[in-house]
XYZ file of C-alpha atoms in Angstrom:
330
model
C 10.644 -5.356 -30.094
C 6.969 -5.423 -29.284
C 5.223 -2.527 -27.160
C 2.015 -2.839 -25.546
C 0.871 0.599 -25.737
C -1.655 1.443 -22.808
C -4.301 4.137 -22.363
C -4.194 5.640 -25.893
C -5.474 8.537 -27.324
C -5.815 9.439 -30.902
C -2.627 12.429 -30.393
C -0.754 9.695 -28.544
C -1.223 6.865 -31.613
C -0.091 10.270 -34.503
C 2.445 11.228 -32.843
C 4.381 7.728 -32.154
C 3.348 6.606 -35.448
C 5.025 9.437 -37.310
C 8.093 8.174 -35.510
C 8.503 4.737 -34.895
C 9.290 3.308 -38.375
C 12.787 5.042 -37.793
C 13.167 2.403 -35.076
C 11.521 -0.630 -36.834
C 9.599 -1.241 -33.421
C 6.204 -2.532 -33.960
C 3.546 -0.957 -31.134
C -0.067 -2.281 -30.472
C -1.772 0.945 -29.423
C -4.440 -0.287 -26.599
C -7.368 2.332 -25.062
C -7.489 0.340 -21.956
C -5.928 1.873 -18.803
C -3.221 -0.021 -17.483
C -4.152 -2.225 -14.061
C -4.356 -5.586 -12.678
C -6.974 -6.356 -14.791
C -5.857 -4.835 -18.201
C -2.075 -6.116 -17.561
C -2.569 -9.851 -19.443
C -3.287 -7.363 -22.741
C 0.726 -7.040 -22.289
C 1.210 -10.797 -23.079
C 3.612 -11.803 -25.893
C 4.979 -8.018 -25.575
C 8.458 -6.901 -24.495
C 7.833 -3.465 -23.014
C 4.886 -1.502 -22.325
C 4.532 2.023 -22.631
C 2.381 3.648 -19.409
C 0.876 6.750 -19.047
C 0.467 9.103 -15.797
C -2.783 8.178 -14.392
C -2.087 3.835 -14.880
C -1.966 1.729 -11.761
C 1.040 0.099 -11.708
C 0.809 -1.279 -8.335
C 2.213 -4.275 -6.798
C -0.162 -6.838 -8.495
C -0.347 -5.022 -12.109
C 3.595 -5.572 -12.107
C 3.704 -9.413 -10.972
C 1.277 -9.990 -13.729
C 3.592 -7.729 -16.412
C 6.438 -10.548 -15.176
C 4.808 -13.670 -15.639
C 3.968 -12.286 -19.338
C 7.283 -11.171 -19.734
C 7.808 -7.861 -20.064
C 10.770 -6.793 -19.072
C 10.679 -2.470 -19.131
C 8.132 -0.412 -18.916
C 8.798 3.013 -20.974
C 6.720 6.078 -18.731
C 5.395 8.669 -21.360
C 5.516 11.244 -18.571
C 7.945 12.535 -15.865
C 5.780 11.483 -12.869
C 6.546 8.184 -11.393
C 4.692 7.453 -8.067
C 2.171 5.645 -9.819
C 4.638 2.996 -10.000
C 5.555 0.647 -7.075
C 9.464 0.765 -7.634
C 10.206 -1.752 -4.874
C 8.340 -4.262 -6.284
C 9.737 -3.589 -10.460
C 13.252 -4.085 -8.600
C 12.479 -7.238 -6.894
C 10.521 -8.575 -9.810
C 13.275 -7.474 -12.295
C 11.443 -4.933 -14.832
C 13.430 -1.751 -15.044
C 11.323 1.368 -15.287
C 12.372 4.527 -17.209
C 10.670 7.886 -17.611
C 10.728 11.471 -19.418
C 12.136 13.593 -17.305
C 11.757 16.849 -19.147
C 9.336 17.290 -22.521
C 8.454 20.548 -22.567
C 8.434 22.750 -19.744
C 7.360 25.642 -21.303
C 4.263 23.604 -22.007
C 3.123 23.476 -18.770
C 4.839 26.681 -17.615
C 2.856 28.350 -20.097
C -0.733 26.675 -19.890
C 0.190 27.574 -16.020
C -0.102 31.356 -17.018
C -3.223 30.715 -18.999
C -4.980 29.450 -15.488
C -3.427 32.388 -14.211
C -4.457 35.228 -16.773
C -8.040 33.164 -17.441
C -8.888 33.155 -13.595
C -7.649 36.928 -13.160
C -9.082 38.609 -15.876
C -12.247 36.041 -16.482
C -12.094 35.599 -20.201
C -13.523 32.333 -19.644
C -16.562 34.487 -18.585
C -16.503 37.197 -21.581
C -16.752 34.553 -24.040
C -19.511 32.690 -22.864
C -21.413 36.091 -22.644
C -20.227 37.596 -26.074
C -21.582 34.394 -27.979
C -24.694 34.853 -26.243
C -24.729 38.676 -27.621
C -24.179 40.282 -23.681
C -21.578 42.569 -24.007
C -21.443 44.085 -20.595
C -18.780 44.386 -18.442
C -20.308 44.096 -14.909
C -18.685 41.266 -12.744
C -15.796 41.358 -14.998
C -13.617 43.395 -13.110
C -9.661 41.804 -13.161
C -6.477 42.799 -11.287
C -3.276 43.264 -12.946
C -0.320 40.601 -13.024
C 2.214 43.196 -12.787
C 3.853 43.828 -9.444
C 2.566 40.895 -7.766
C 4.296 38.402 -5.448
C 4.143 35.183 -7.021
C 5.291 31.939 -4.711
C 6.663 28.609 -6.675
C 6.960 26.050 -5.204
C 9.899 23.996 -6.920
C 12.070 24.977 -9.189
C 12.781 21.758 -11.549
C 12.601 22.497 -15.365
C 8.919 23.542 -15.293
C 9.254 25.776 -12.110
C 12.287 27.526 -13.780
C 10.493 28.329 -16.961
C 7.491 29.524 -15.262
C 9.736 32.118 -13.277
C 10.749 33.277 -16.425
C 7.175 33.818 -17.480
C 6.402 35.589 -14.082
C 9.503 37.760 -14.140
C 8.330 38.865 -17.672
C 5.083 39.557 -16.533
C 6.548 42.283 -13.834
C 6.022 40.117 -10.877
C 8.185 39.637 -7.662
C 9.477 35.944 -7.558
C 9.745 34.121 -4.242
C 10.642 30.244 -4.494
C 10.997 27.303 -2.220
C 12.783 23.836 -3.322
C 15.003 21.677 -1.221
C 18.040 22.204 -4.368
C 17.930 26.076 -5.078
C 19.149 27.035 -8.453
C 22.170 29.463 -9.399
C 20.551 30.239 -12.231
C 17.088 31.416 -11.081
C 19.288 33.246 -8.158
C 21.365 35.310 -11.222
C 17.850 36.133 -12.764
C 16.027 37.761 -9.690
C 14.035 35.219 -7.911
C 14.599 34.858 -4.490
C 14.664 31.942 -2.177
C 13.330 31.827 1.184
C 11.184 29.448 3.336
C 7.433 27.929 2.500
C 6.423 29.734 5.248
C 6.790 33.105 3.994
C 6.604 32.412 0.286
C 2.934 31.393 2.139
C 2.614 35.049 3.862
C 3.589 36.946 1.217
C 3.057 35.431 -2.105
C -0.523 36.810 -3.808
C -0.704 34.032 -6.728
C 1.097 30.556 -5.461
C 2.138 28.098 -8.154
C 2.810 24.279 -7.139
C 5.476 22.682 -9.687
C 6.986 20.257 -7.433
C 6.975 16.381 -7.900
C 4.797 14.399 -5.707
C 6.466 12.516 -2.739
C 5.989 11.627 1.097
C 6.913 15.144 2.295
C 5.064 17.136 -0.659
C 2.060 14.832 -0.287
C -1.171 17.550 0.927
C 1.914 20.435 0.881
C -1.313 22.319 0.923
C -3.472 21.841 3.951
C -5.503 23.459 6.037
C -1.957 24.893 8.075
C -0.586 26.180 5.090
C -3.686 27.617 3.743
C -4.171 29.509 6.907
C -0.767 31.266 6.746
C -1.849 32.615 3.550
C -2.942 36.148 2.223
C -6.908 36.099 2.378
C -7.581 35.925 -1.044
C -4.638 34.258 -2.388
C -4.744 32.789 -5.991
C -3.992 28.910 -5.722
C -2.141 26.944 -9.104
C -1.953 23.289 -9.373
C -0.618 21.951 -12.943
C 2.290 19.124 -11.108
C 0.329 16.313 -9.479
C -3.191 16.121 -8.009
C -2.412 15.439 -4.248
C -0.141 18.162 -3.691
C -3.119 19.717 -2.644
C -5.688 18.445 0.180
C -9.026 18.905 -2.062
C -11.708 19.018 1.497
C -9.278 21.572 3.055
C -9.037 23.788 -0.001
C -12.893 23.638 -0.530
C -12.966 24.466 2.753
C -10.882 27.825 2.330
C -12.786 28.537 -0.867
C -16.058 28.960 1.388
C -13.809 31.101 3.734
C -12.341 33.212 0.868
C -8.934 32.521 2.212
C -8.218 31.152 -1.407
C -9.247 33.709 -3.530
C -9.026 32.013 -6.693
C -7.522 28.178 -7.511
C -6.619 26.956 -11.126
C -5.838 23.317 -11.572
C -4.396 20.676 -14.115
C -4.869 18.083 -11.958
C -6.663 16.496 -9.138
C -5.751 14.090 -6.320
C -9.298 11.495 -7.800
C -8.199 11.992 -10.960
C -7.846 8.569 -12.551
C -11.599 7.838 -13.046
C -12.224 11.421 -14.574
C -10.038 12.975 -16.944
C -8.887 11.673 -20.090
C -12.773 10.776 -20.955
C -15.435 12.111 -21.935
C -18.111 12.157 -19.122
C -20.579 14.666 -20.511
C -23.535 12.033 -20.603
C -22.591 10.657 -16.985
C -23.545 11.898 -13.432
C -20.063 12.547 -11.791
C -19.785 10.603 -8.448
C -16.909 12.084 -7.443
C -19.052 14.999 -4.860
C -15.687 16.741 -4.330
C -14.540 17.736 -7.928
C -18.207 18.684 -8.525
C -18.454 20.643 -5.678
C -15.313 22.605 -6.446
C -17.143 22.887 -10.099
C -19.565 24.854 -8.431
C -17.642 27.886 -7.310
C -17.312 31.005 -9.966
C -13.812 31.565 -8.854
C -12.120 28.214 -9.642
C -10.730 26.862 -13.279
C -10.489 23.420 -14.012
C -8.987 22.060 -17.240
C -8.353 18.002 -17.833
C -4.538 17.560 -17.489
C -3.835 19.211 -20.642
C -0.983 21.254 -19.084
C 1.393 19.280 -21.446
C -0.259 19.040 -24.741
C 1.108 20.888 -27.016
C 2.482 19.733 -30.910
C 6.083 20.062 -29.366
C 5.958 18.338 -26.529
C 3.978 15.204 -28.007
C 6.839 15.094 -30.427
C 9.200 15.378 -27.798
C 7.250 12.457 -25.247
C 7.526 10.112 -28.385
C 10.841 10.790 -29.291
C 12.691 10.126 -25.913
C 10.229 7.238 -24.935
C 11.152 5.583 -28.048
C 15.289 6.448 -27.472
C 14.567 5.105 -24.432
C 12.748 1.842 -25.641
C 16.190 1.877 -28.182
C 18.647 1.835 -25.551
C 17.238 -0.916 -23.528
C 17.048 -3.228 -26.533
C 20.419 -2.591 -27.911
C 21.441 -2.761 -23.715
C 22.695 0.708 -23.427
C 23.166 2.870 -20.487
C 18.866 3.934 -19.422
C 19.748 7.578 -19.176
C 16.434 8.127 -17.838
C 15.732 4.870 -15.674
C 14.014 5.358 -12.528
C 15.706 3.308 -9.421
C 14.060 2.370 -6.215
């Protein structure tokens, strides 16, 4: 079983090499993105192995056929980056990892949170420059708040956990509400008052037609003025112009983020010695209340052990024909 391994990074090649010889797979690690015009590097390979930000669009999949691949093995839980109708008709089954870590994210979630309200991010820079005052670095406590989360999958759970911890009032939305989360204090109610009451908002739901822009200019105006804004699930959950937009009105108060709708020609690469075209992201760059990190949410030693692991049972199972546990249907 061959696997064409697309848009590698040196953590990605350590910690599938540490594993695969159990499985007697051979994988060709490759640091080109996956798209129409990377796609032939997948000749003479059974499966490829994808990544969240590759284009697997319409054109990059009829190309995977004609070489032959016949699965392609998602090292992430996201899937709209993949045209499903078009794997069906063309006959390439798709299958993901559904959950890695969610404490990963759940956790680098409360970083954003704790970074942007207490502005370490800002005492650091000053103490290595030997300025050890303390003006412009007043906080606000955690505890007590309302904190709004919106969807309660694995992630969402484990950062209610967090929250409750932390002293905070829990108010969730999701289509499916959970038993569990019910038993453990957070309450369910509608997106339009998690929006009017919530004081921190957390977005951990996956990205489809109805959750596409969740936040636009409508929601952000039914907001608290000042309300803190978190982002580590998928870039366009959140309209970028309209939340740039509420930054200059200091309806959002503060906004953390993981991801970002333009993402694919920015993170995962180094840019430092590049002038960013994208005016939006650097615009948003500009303002002292907003935190950007590159998609790192996930990466942790765990849950890079736990990515390879369950990409590679799922490689297994397909090549030994086995029920795909974690197969993603049209």
């Amino acid at each position: 079983m061959r696997i064409a391994f697309f848009s590698t990074k040196k953590y990605d090649q350590d910690s599938f090499s540490s594993l695969v010889k159990d499985y007697g797979f051979q994988i060709d690690f490759l640091e080109a993105k996956l798209d129409h015009q990377s796609a032939m590097l997948a000749q003479g390979h059974d499966v490829v192995c994808a990544f969240v930000n590759d284009q697997i669009d319409s054109k990059t999949l009829e190309i995977l056929s004609k070489e032959g691949v016949k699965l392609i093995a998602l090292r992430c839980a996201g899937y709209n980056q993949v045209d499903l109708e078009k794997a069906k008709e063309l006959g390439i089954r798709i299958v993901r990892v559904p959950a890695y870590s969610p404490e990963a994210v759940a956790e680098h979630t409360f970083a954003l949170i704790l970074t942007l309200s207490r502005k370490t991010h800002k005492a650091y820079n000053r103490v290595r420059e030997s300025n050890f005052s303390l003006e412009g670095l007043t906080g606000f406590n955690i505890f007590q708040k309302t904190v709004g989360v919106i969807g309660t999958g694995a992630i969402g759970r484990a950062f209610c956990k967090i929250a409750l911890g932390f002293g905070c009032k829990v108010l969730a939305f999701d289509v499916m509400e959970n038993a569990e989360m019910k038993k453990i204090g957070v309450q369910y109610c509608s997106l339009d008052k998690l929006f009017a009451h919530s004081q921190i908002i957390s977005l951990h739901c996956p990205l489809t037609p109805d959750t596409h822009h969740i936040i636009n200019k409508k929601a952000m105006e039914k907001m608290k003025d000042g309300t803190m804004l978190i982002n580590t699930s998928r870039g366009a959950l959140i309209d970028t112009k309209a939340v740039i937009s509420a930054l200059k009105k200091g309806k959002v108060g503060f906004l953390g983020i993981d991801v970002y709708e333009q993402e694919e020609d920015l993170f995962f690469q180094n840019l430092s010695e590049q002038i960013l075209k994208d005016d939006q992201i650097s615009r948003l760059m500009t303002f002292p209340n907003v935190l950007i990190t590159g998609h790192q949410a996930f990466l942790t030693k765990e849950a890079l052990h736990q990515i390879a692991f369950t990409t590679l049972e799922n490689i297994a199972a397909f090549a030994s024909d086995s029920e795909l546990v974690n197969e993603v249907k049209a």
